[in-house]
Amino acid sequence: MEPFKQVEGRAYPFGRKNVDTDVIIPAEYLKTISREGLFEGAFKVVRAEEGNVFDDPEYAGAPILIAGDNFGCGSSREHAAWALNDMGIRVVVAPSFSDIFSSNAFKNGILAVELSQAAINRLMEVATTDPITVDLENQVVTTPFQDRFEFPIDAFRKSCLVAGLDEIGLTLESGEAIASYEQQVSAARPWLIKETA
Amino acid sequence: MNQPRTLYEKIWDSHVVKRRDDGTCIVFIDRHLVHEVTSPQAFEGLRAAGRPVRRPDLTLAVADHNLPTTARRDAGGNRVPIADSMSAKQLEALEANAPAFGIRYIDDAAPEQGIVHVVGPEQGFTLPGCTLVCGDSHTAAHGALGALAFGIGTSEVEHVLATQTLLLKQSKSMEVRVEGTLGFGVSPKDLVLAIVAKLGASGGTGYVVEYTGSTIRDMSIEGRLTISNMSIEAGARAGLIAPDEKTYAYLKGRPYAPTGADWDAALAWWQSLPSDQGARYDKRVALDATDIAPNVTWGTSPEDVVPITGNVPDPDSFADESKRAAAAKSLDYMGLTPGQRMQDIPVDNIFIGSCTNSRIEDLRAAAAVAKGRKIAGGIKQALVVPGSGLVKRQAEEEGLDRIFIEAGFEWREPGCSMCLGMNPDKVPPGQRCASTSNRNFVGRQGPGARTHLLSPAMAAAAAITGKLADIREMMG
């Protein structure tokens, strides 16, 4: 995964709340066996609306998306994160995210930034005319107008993003601990992880 | 003295392999269900990195999302080709990946085939106290048996396949306590819609919910599966229910459930799992079951719930500004006007099925309404899709298929079907569907489809009357 440090650029002032992953990528696009090529289906129902931000040339190629509360709710489809990736989005800023989406985003090198609704409102305003900067190292979102919004992020996720780590590789380094856990459970609760085949 | 712990804490504590300084834990996964939509990229990742599946014996694969619900084999026993080449390709990928990685696969025409969340409990693959994951958000359903079960993305599917663990942080805990008896015609689906409405679509985000109280204790395992299933519609990744005598009776003798001395040992452990007296939850919510009416949704979020006796709300009635805007947008999409009586809303399609409501008790409830009646003339499509081949067989033994067919419903093969329309079962654009599924999102049942979520009995009532109807009036 590509290391994540800082992203500066225009932001889609989307702002909608409860954006579910069916809206981000409809089910008809889940039939792929690849992680790429989901651009076409991304936000399809929104893009059918006249004057939508995603087809506005003003924001073409914007790396940041500003959304409302509960972004990415619903289905666990990682295709939602892949679709954002395909659109070139590196950061989603919202007051809250669904648990599964934020995990999927993070595993694809997309930063989910949680800010207050007041901060979101301000960024929505700035986004219509100017770029926004998201600095992961210092955990802060800034604008050319001296706005400065600090955001929290899980320390482990931050370290993985900054280093561009492969999580599976990281866990496999603990292979011995996993093996000894398996032995321990095999003794204590053999029925639980006994070969069920 | 040990501090009192919740069911969630007990399962969590017994599955932590290793805790990092930052609080992230390596958590062991006991059971992994794999289906065709969210797994191809995970298997591809394993291949690219040359990694095997660590515990194929703890993994079970079955296709459900893409499968047509029409006959899968012809008279000669040959596969009926799947017309959609993309769907066919996903099925083929799973059929190739499972044996290549040593994973058991339930064939698409096997009687055990079905929706992954119906299959797990039915096969006894899901057990109390186990950690269970699947690349599907409705994995929360398995919490009904006291399993810590939650949906994961494809990267996590790959992580579990490679390591049999996940990297997780412990969630906050929430108790949702429901006391009292559900009224006549009021089902677990009505209760869970009420719960989602009360918590809101994001009220459970960051939490693992535990459902407690007399209403839950008195409920059948299948009813509990409906409740836990929709935890994710309130944002909660998992929804647990403490195992009890009903759980054990349900599991005993199922194919993958422990037997003999293993069963006795398992039972002893399971009985130690329920939350201790005085255990602390981060949040507590209470509902009175006697207040709940048969519910229906009016909008495009599962939190948009009203009693069937109610009216379409006025967007201006919402205090929150963003909710006002969302409600106006929803009504526009749904083709509804504020103040309209819910019982005046005509429907075009009926869907009885999905991992929420496709088990035998659901089909019995719907059949009780359909029995001796005919579906209304205006209904364009009325599907009954059993959750598994075993549910289908049982229903046929009970004659439920005849009841549905005589009433004018179509009796189909098991799968996810019209819940999300990845197979040919879709609601056409602009048409309205009374659906026992779990999501009324924009375009969920097909582009432009308008969904009203409700219980199986209410869906059958809508089929008979041709509009949303109060089951209590019909059956009273």
XYZ file of C-alpha atoms in Angstrom:
673
model
C 0.000 0.000 0.000
C 1.186 3.494 -0.845
C 2.237 5.457 2.279
C -0.147 8.238 3.259
C 1.279 11.564 4.460
C -0.644 14.581 3.294
C -3.304 15.315 0.692
C -3.998 18.732 -0.722
C -6.654 19.452 -3.321
C -10.215 20.232 -4.113
C -13.002 18.506 -2.221
C -16.438 17.407 -3.405
C -18.900 19.344 -1.212
C -21.349 16.432 -1.050
C -22.521 16.737 2.537
C -25.319 14.179 2.481
C -26.023 12.045 5.561
C -26.629 8.269 5.788
C -24.908 7.684 2.451
C -25.099 3.900 2.198
C -22.710 1.699 0.257
C -25.511 0.870 -2.210
C -25.370 4.565 -3.160
C -21.566 4.562 -3.349
C -21.624 1.481 -5.578
C -24.865 -0.289 -6.588
C -25.155 -4.085 -6.404
C -25.049 -4.468 -10.190
C -21.349 -3.513 -10.024
C -20.468 -6.119 -7.401
C -20.210 -8.886 -9.948
C -16.617 -8.083 -10.741
C -13.825 -10.352 -9.590
C -11.338 -7.470 -9.694
C -10.695 -4.479 -7.416
C -10.570 -2.052 -10.314
C -12.936 -0.610 -12.879
C -15.630 0.498 -10.438
C -15.451 4.165 -11.460
C -18.379 3.768 -13.831
C -20.774 2.705 -11.106
C -19.522 5.053 -8.376
C -22.377 7.214 -6.995
C -24.475 6.233 -9.995
C -27.797 7.300 -8.470
C -26.335 10.638 -7.387
C -24.811 11.232 -10.785
C -28.227 10.804 -12.333
C -29.230 14.019 -10.529
C -28.837 17.247 -12.446
C -26.107 19.536 -11.087
C -24.524 16.833 -8.905
C -21.045 17.576 -7.521
C -19.444 14.490 -9.025
C -19.996 15.615 -12.606
C -19.319 19.283 -11.921
C -16.066 20.141 -13.804
C -15.181 22.438 -10.900
C -14.389 19.361 -8.780
C -13.059 17.002 -11.443
C -10.444 14.694 -9.941
C -10.884 16.029 -6.399
C -9.017 13.794 -3.923
C -11.244 14.695 -0.965
C -14.938 13.988 -0.337
C -16.969 15.833 2.299
C -20.045 13.970 3.525
C -22.640 13.931 6.309
C -23.247 11.714 9.297
C -23.012 7.897 9.025
C -21.125 7.742 5.738
C -20.775 4.242 4.286
C -23.604 2.623 6.246
C -25.218 -0.611 5.139
C -23.527 -3.356 3.182
C -19.969 -4.463 3.981
C -18.987 -4.324 0.285
C -15.369 -3.204 0.021
C -16.288 -2.298 -3.547
C -17.347 1.044 -2.014
C -13.754 1.770 -1.013
C -12.469 0.446 -4.344
C -14.907 2.728 -6.179
C -13.642 5.742 -4.231
C -10.105 4.662 -5.044
C -11.031 4.505 -8.712
C -12.367 8.055 -8.461
C -9.024 9.162 -7.034
C -10.460 9.925 -3.592
C -7.874 9.606 -0.823
C -9.770 11.218 2.050
C -13.419 11.232 3.172
C -14.333 13.838 5.789
C -17.603 13.319 7.706
C -19.060 13.653 11.220
C -19.229 9.846 11.485
C -18.640 6.677 9.492
C -20.019 3.184 9.655
C -17.591 0.812 11.365
C -17.224 -1.540 8.408
C -16.731 1.223 5.855
C -14.045 3.011 7.859
C -12.192 -0.279 8.231
C -12.493 -1.014 4.498
C -11.381 2.511 3.612
C -8.348 2.321 5.827
C -7.317 -1.034 4.369
C -7.301 0.593 0.946
C -5.228 3.575 1.969
C -8.218 5.914 2.173
C -8.280 8.133 5.245
C -11.653 8.549 7.011
C -11.492 11.835 8.927
C -14.106 12.495 11.616
C -14.882 16.145 12.298
C -17.747 17.967 13.999
C -20.778 18.993 11.941
C -19.724 22.645 12.457
C -16.314 21.923 10.933
C -17.978 20.023 8.096
C -20.266 22.992 7.418
C -17.265 25.301 7.188
C -15.349 22.917 4.907
C -18.408 22.563 2.658
C -18.317 26.323 2.235
C -14.575 26.492 1.518
C -14.716 23.512 -0.833
C -16.887 25.370 -3.327
C -14.012 27.741 -4.140
C -10.728 26.555 -2.650
C -8.558 23.517 -1.931
C -8.291 21.832 1.453
C -5.274 20.200 3.064
C -5.427 17.005 5.099
C -2.266 16.332 7.075
C -2.275 12.839 8.612
C 1.044 13.171 10.421
C -0.213 16.173 12.420
C -3.867 15.023 12.330
C -5.187 18.337 11.092
C -7.358 19.655 8.246
C -6.553 23.201 7.114
C -7.859 25.699 4.572
C -6.252 28.724 2.873
C -8.332 30.863 5.275
C -6.501 29.806 8.430
C -9.177 27.279 9.405
C -7.627 24.472 11.405
C -9.533 21.371 12.469
C -7.719 18.684 14.433
C -9.008 15.146 14.096
C -8.546 11.951 16.100
C -7.333 8.726 14.541
C -6.593 5.309 15.923
C -2.844 5.071 16.544
C -2.524 1.669 14.896
C -4.376 2.747 11.775
C -2.283 5.879 11.557
C 0.962 3.953 11.769
C -0.213 1.500 9.096
C -1.286 4.302 6.765
C 1.877 6.364 7.228
C 4.084 3.323 6.617
C 1.850 1.787 3.920
C 1.961 -1.538 5.810
C 0.582 -4.884 4.656
C -1.591 -5.941 7.594
C -1.566 -9.616 6.747
C 2.215 -9.622 6.688
C 2.177 -7.882 10.058
C -0.177 -10.452 11.598
C 1.762 -13.355 10.132
C 4.738 -12.121 12.145
C 2.691 -13.228 15.154
C 2.288 -16.718 13.694
C 3.727 -18.344 16.819
C 1.270 -16.566 19.090
C -1.601 -17.710 16.867
C -0.326 -21.288 16.883
C 0.007 -21.325 20.645
C -3.495 -19.874 21.028
C -4.821 -22.664 18.799
C -3.080 -25.284 20.945
C -4.438 -23.775 24.105
C -8.022 -23.727 22.792
C -7.638 -27.208 21.335
C -6.954 -28.377 24.867
C -9.561 -26.263 26.681
C -12.435 -26.252 24.168
C -11.522 -28.875 21.566
C -15.060 -28.899 20.086
C -14.789 -25.208 19.222
C -11.915 -25.380 16.797
C -11.820 -29.054 16.125
C -11.673 -29.864 12.475
C -15.333 -29.617 11.514
C -14.843 -31.248 8.129
C -13.219 -11.392 42.978
C -13.699 -11.255 39.244
C -15.394 -8.186 37.882
C -18.793 -8.890 36.341
C -18.525 -9.134 32.566
C -20.936 -8.951 29.682
C -21.462 -11.758 27.191
C -19.510 -9.696 24.689
C -16.578 -9.199 27.066
C -16.440 -12.917 27.842
C -16.299 -13.878 24.171
C -13.838 -11.097 23.396
C -11.508 -11.987 26.288
C -11.451 -15.659 25.317
C -10.445 -14.839 21.739
C -7.635 -12.323 22.149
C -4.462 -13.912 20.824
C -2.271 -10.887 21.426
C -2.806 -7.313 22.515
C -0.699 -4.494 21.082
C 0.275 -1.487 23.182
C -2.087 0.726 21.184
C -5.042 -1.484 22.185
C -5.426 -3.211 18.821
C -5.767 -6.966 19.320
C -5.190 -10.017 17.224
C -8.510 -11.826 17.673
C -8.984 -15.477 16.761
C -11.843 -16.303 14.411
C -13.542 -19.664 15.011
C -15.855 -19.725 12.013
C -15.632 -18.118 8.572
C -18.459 -18.172 6.040
C -17.520 -17.347 2.464
C -19.807 -16.449 -0.439
C -19.196 -15.632 -4.081
C -19.469 -11.828 -4.107
C -16.945 -10.640 -1.543
C -14.367 -13.422 -1.824
C -12.841 -13.512 -5.358
C -10.476 -10.603 -4.707
C -9.449 -12.131 -1.366
C -8.500 -15.452 -2.961
C -6.685 -13.534 -5.684
C -4.711 -11.703 -2.978
C -3.714 -14.999 -1.368
C -2.587 -16.327 -4.724
C -0.559 -13.226 -5.504
C 1.245 -13.460 -2.153
C 1.583 -17.269 -2.278
C -0.320 -17.656 0.999
C -2.432 -20.712 1.935
C -5.686 -20.677 3.917
C -4.614 -21.239 7.506
C -7.710 -23.111 8.701
C -9.791 -24.373 5.797
C -11.480 -26.670 8.319
C -13.032 -23.652 10.060
C -14.254 -22.187 6.777
C -17.447 -22.950 4.863
C -18.319 -21.644 1.396
C -21.723 -21.336 -0.239
C -23.022 -19.189 -3.102
C -26.195 -17.184 -2.487
C -26.197 -13.596 -3.832
C -26.017 -14.228 -7.582
C -27.914 -17.459 -7.946
C -31.123 -17.319 -9.969
C -34.084 -18.588 -7.944
C -35.381 -20.566 -10.881
C -34.439 -24.232 -11.425
C -30.670 -24.778 -11.300
C -30.600 -28.241 -12.851
C -32.537 -29.527 -15.824
C -34.358 -32.862 -15.925
C -31.087 -34.552 -16.840
C -29.311 -33.122 -13.793
C -27.243 -30.689 -15.850
C -26.690 -27.141 -14.702
C -29.049 -24.607 -16.218
C -26.634 -21.944 -17.462
C -26.763 -18.609 -15.642
C -27.713 -16.026 -18.246
C -25.752 -13.175 -16.663
C -22.147 -13.964 -17.574
C -20.763 -11.851 -14.709
C -22.881 -13.745 -12.159
C -21.827 -17.028 -13.709
C -18.187 -15.976 -13.450
C -18.459 -15.181 -9.745
C -20.051 -18.550 -9.078
C -17.342 -20.281 -11.108
C -14.663 -18.386 -9.175
C -15.994 -19.693 -5.847
C -16.378 -23.188 -7.244
C -12.724 -23.089 -8.294
C -11.315 -21.262 -5.260
C -12.929 -23.446 -2.586
C -11.325 -26.743 -3.645
C -8.074 -25.029 -4.631
C -7.695 -23.800 -1.047
C -9.183 -26.916 0.597
C -12.416 -25.246 1.715
C -15.724 -27.113 1.970
C -18.202 -25.875 -0.567
C -21.960 -26.410 -0.573
C -23.016 -26.990 -4.166
C -25.561 -24.585 -5.663
C -28.095 -27.375 -6.127
C -27.475 -29.154 -2.799
C -30.380 -29.213 -0.313
C -28.071 -27.546 2.228
C -27.492 -24.572 -0.086
C -29.038 -21.305 0.968
C -28.380 -17.809 2.184
C -25.158 -17.924 4.137
C -26.871 -16.555 7.288
C -29.572 -19.181 7.110
C -27.082 -21.971 6.413
C -24.701 -21.208 9.321
C -27.218 -21.680 12.153
C -29.087 -24.438 10.309
C -25.920 -26.518 9.941
C -24.791 -25.901 13.516
C -21.721 -24.195 12.063
C -22.642 -21.167 14.195
C -22.142 -21.891 17.887
C -22.579 -19.873 21.088
C -19.406 -18.155 22.250
C -17.663 -18.490 18.911
C -16.326 -15.650 16.813
C -17.848 -15.831 13.356
C -17.268 -13.570 10.367
C -18.400 -13.307 6.781
C -17.919 -10.735 4.055
C -21.478 -9.570 4.504
C -22.911 -7.048 6.942
C -25.885 -9.235 7.917
C -23.480 -11.635 9.599
C -24.789 -9.908 12.726
C -27.666 -12.429 12.457
C -25.589 -15.214 14.007
C -25.437 -13.216 17.246
C -28.883 -14.674 17.945
C -27.146 -17.899 18.998
C -24.730 -16.062 21.275
C -21.914 -15.926 18.706
C -19.825 -12.779 18.324
C -20.598 -12.416 14.630
C -19.986 -9.486 12.348
C -19.562 -8.511 8.736
C -16.166 -7.740 7.242
C -14.774 -6.338 4.008
C -12.830 -8.293 1.427
C -9.403 -7.266 2.782
C -10.498 -8.701 6.114
C -11.794 -11.838 4.402
C -8.292 -12.266 3.001
C -6.804 -11.560 6.441
C -8.971 -14.246 8.057
C -8.247 -16.748 5.290
C -4.499 -16.176 5.687
C -4.261 -15.906 9.483
C -7.584 -17.100 11.000
C -7.519 -13.840 12.954
C -8.510 -10.208 12.627
C -6.918 -7.029 13.939
C -9.626 -5.405 16.027
C -10.222 -2.959 18.815
C -12.833 -3.793 21.411
C -16.128 -2.014 20.701
C -18.310 -0.240 23.210
C -21.232 -2.234 24.550
C -24.928 -1.410 24.465
C -27.795 -3.218 26.138
C -31.111 -3.054 24.306
C -33.647 -4.369 26.801
C -37.128 -5.299 25.614
C -39.779 -6.266 28.158
C -43.351 -7.407 27.680
C -45.368 -9.462 25.248
C -45.635 -8.601 21.564
C -49.268 -7.989 20.604
C -51.387 -10.001 18.198
C -49.989 -9.763 14.670
C -46.749 -8.172 15.887
C -43.624 -10.102 14.913
C -39.899 -9.938 15.681
C -39.517 -7.962 12.425
C -41.832 -5.267 13.773
C -39.795 -5.194 16.959
C -36.452 -4.844 15.202
C -37.837 -2.080 12.977
C -38.907 -0.318 16.171
C -35.426 -0.819 17.609
C -33.746 0.584 14.476
C -36.128 3.562 14.534
C -35.345 4.193 18.188
C -31.561 3.937 17.847
C -31.408 5.617 14.438
C -29.384 4.365 11.466
C -26.110 5.308 13.163
C -27.128 4.919 16.833
C -25.280 1.641 17.144
C -22.091 2.697 15.362
C -19.070 1.737 17.464
C -21.151 -0.610 19.630
C -21.770 -4.284 20.008
C -25.409 -4.591 21.039
C -26.777 -7.211 23.411
C -30.544 -7.760 23.303
C -31.989 -8.688 26.684
C -35.316 -8.796 28.488
C -38.372 -11.024 28.657
C -39.485 -10.366 25.058
C -36.186 -11.678 23.728
C -36.096 -14.590 26.168
C -39.611 -15.611 25.143
C -38.778 -15.385 21.446
C -37.924 -18.392 19.261
C -34.422 -18.759 17.844
C -35.716 -17.861 14.385
C -37.303 -14.686 15.757
C -34.028 -13.845 17.477
C -32.174 -14.333 14.185
C -34.432 -11.672 12.649
C -33.627 -9.284 15.508
C -29.843 -9.788 15.467
C -29.802 -9.703 11.664
C -30.876 -6.073 11.484
C -28.465 -4.793 14.162
C -26.364 -3.423 11.323
C -29.304 -1.251 10.176
C -28.778 0.682 13.393
C -25.028 0.769 12.691
C -24.110 -1.953 15.212
C -21.694 -4.418 13.750
C -22.897 -7.221 16.022
C -26.083 -7.966 17.979
C -25.778 -10.648 20.624
C -28.403 -12.643 22.477
C -27.372 -14.794 25.444
C -27.580 -18.526 24.737
C -30.222 -20.394 26.739
C -32.168 -23.667 26.711
C -33.820 -22.678 23.429
C -30.421 -22.164 21.844
C -29.154 -25.544 22.992
C -32.326 -27.325 21.879
C -32.055 -25.615 18.483
C -28.424 -26.672 17.990
C -28.479 -30.232 19.287
C -28.110 -32.763 16.505
C -27.270 -30.278 13.768
C -24.540 -31.477 11.373
C -21.622 -29.394 12.683
C -22.738 -29.111 16.315
C -20.616 -30.959 18.883
C -21.741 -34.424 19.938
C -21.288 -36.762 22.903
C -18.731 -35.665 25.470
C -17.901 -32.645 23.306
C -21.535 -31.530 23.549
C -21.464 -31.781 27.363
C -18.221 -29.811 27.549
C -19.547 -27.221 25.120
C -22.794 -26.883 27.045
C -20.937 -26.288 30.296
C -18.958 -23.490 28.659
C -21.963 -21.967 26.929
C -23.818 -21.830 30.256
C -21.027 -19.664 31.669
C -21.375 -17.071 28.891
C -24.464 -14.968 29.705
C -23.696 -11.506 31.073
C -23.030 -11.464 34.812
C -25.296 -9.696 37.252
C -23.981 -6.139 37.538
C -22.051 -6.220 34.254
C -21.505 -2.725 32.888
C -22.686 -1.552 29.468
C -21.518 1.704 27.907
C -25.085 2.492 26.956
C -28.517 1.144 27.832
C -31.741 1.478 25.881
C -35.152 0.100 26.882
C -38.281 -0.641 24.843
C -41.727 -1.798 25.878
C -42.874 -4.586 23.556
C -46.533 -3.895 24.305
C -46.211 -0.466 22.631
C -45.202 -1.911 19.288
C -47.587 -2.137 16.320
C -46.948 -3.830 12.978
C -44.422 -1.494 11.372
C -43.577 -0.422 7.826
C -40.926 1.879 6.420
C -41.822 4.971 4.424
C -38.395 6.251 3.330
C -34.970 5.180 2.107
C -33.301 4.497 5.442
C -34.307 1.586 7.702
C -34.771 4.152 10.498
C -37.746 5.602 8.559
C -40.365 3.534 10.371
C -44.053 4.173 11.128
C -46.812 1.944 12.483
C -49.106 0.659 9.726
C -51.852 2.773 11.290
C -49.756 5.903 10.738
C -49.194 8.380 7.938
C -46.282 9.401 5.734
C -44.470 12.029 7.830
C -44.046 15.642 6.828
C -40.329 16.350 6.307
C -40.836 19.643 8.175
C -41.772 17.655 11.279
C -38.150 16.588 11.822
C -36.124 18.719 14.212
C -32.804 17.982 12.514
C -32.182 20.048 9.392
C -30.238 17.382 7.508
C -32.990 14.868 8.329
C -35.572 17.264 6.877
C -33.641 17.443 3.630
C -33.122 13.667 3.578
C -36.813 13.009 4.249
C -37.911 15.318 1.426
C -35.523 13.550 -0.929
C -36.760 10.148 0.254
C -40.413 11.042 -0.284
C -39.611 12.277 -3.763
C -37.829 9.012 -4.556
C -40.598 6.954 -2.968
C -43.340 8.857 -4.771
C -45.186 9.605 -1.519
C -46.794 12.747 -0.136
C -46.725 13.929 3.481
C -49.825 12.942 5.426
C -50.758 10.079 3.104
C -52.144 7.102 5.062
C -49.724 4.179 4.963
C -52.680 1.832 4.429
C -53.598 3.690 1.225
C -50.272 2.937 -0.452
C -50.694 0.443 -3.322
C -47.877 -2.001 -4.018
C -46.776 -3.714 -7.238
C -44.374 -6.362 -5.973
C -44.151 -8.670 -2.989
C -40.924 -10.213 -1.750
C -40.966 -12.771 1.040
C -37.414 -13.883 1.701
C -33.872 -12.644 2.583
C -31.564 -13.507 5.486
C -33.925 -11.503 7.718
C -37.162 -13.372 7.040
C -36.858 -16.577 4.996
C -36.934 -19.268 7.659
C -39.728 -21.755 8.237
C -41.509 -19.660 10.879
C -41.503 -16.688 8.494
C -42.996 -18.784 5.715
C -45.609 -20.231 8.090
C -46.622 -16.723 9.176
C -47.000 -15.579 5.576
C -48.810 -18.767 4.535
C -51.307 -18.373 7.379
C -52.369 -15.094 5.764
C -52.290 -16.386 2.192
C -54.235 -19.548 2.943
C -57.479 -19.709 0.969
C -56.972 -16.217 -0.443
C -55.780 -14.816 -3.776
C -53.278 -12.072 -4.394
C -54.765 -8.805 -5.645
C -55.080 -8.202 -9.393
C -52.686 -5.270 -9.413
C -49.747 -7.271 -8.069
C -47.186 -7.707 -10.838
C -44.781 -10.045 -9.074
C -45.035 -11.943 -5.777
C -42.031 -14.063 -4.845
C -41.554 -16.447 -1.966
C -37.876 -17.364 -1.700
C -36.982 -19.818 1.079
C -33.704 -19.172 2.903
C -32.279 -22.596 2.148
C -33.030 -25.837 0.409
C -33.790 -27.371 3.797
C -36.292 -24.628 4.615
C -37.829 -25.177 1.185
C -38.105 -28.909 1.744
C -39.662 -28.453 5.192
C -42.167 -25.934 3.816
C -43.120 -28.352 1.061
C -43.605 -31.128 3.613
C -45.984 -28.820 5.445
C -47.811 -27.912 2.223
C -46.897 -24.237 2.429
C -45.753 -24.214 -1.198
C -49.267 -25.228 -2.287
C -50.823 -22.459 -0.239
C -48.540 -19.854 -1.809
C -48.930 -21.161 -5.343
C -52.726 -21.382 -5.052
C -52.817 -17.806 -3.796
C -50.804 -16.689 -6.829
C -47.278 -16.426 -5.415
C -44.223 -17.846 -7.163
C -42.382 -20.508 -5.163
C -38.659 -20.211 -5.837
C -35.247 -21.741 -5.187
C -33.225 -20.393 -2.206
C -30.942 -17.361 -2.347
C -30.618 -13.656 -1.579
C -32.839 -12.835 -4.544
C -34.813 -9.595 -4.564
C -33.262 -8.300 -1.343
C -30.535 -6.766 -3.461
C -31.277 -7.906 -6.987
C -27.873 -9.261 -7.942
C -29.687 -12.130 -9.608
C -32.554 -11.638 -12.099
C -35.085 -10.946 -9.278
C -35.467 -7.176 -9.337
C -38.147 -4.598 -8.668
C -38.588 -2.610 -11.912
C -37.892 1.166 -11.856
C -40.604 3.231 -10.194
C -42.457 0.182 -8.894
C -43.213 -0.389 -5.240
C -42.364 -3.510 -3.261
C -43.637 -4.780 0.083
C -40.508 -6.617 1.172
C -39.492 -8.715 4.161
C -35.836 -7.845 3.513
C -33.678 -5.488 5.539
C -32.826 -2.430 3.459
C -34.966 0.191 1.749
C -31.991 2.079 0.300
C -32.303 3.953 -2.986
C -31.968 1.381 -5.771
C -31.472 -1.518 -3.383
C -33.990 -3.873 -5.000
C -33.144 -2.612 -8.479
C -32.528 0.836 -9.997
C -35.466 3.113 -9.146
C -37.161 0.472 -6.947
C -39.303 1.687 -4.033
C -39.099 -0.547 -0.985
C -41.321 -0.811 2.085
C -39.853 -3.092 4.739
C -42.288 -5.166 6.787
C -42.893 -8.574 8.348
C -43.724 -11.774 6.419
C -47.369 -11.715 7.559
C -47.650 -8.044 6.565
C -46.075 -8.777 3.169
C -48.652 -11.501 2.583
C -51.411 -9.121 3.673
C -50.142 -6.536 1.178
C -50.209 -9.185 -1.548
C -53.837 -10.041 -0.805
C -55.104 -6.469 -0.509
C -52.815 -4.919 -3.145
C -51.715 -2.225 -0.723
C -50.003 -1.897 2.619
C -52.442 -3.375 5.115
C -52.828 -3.957 8.842
C -52.498 -7.668 9.456
C -54.512 -7.322 12.677
C -57.597 -6.270 10.746
C -57.196 -9.062 8.272
C -56.630 -11.853 10.758
C -58.524 -10.488 13.769
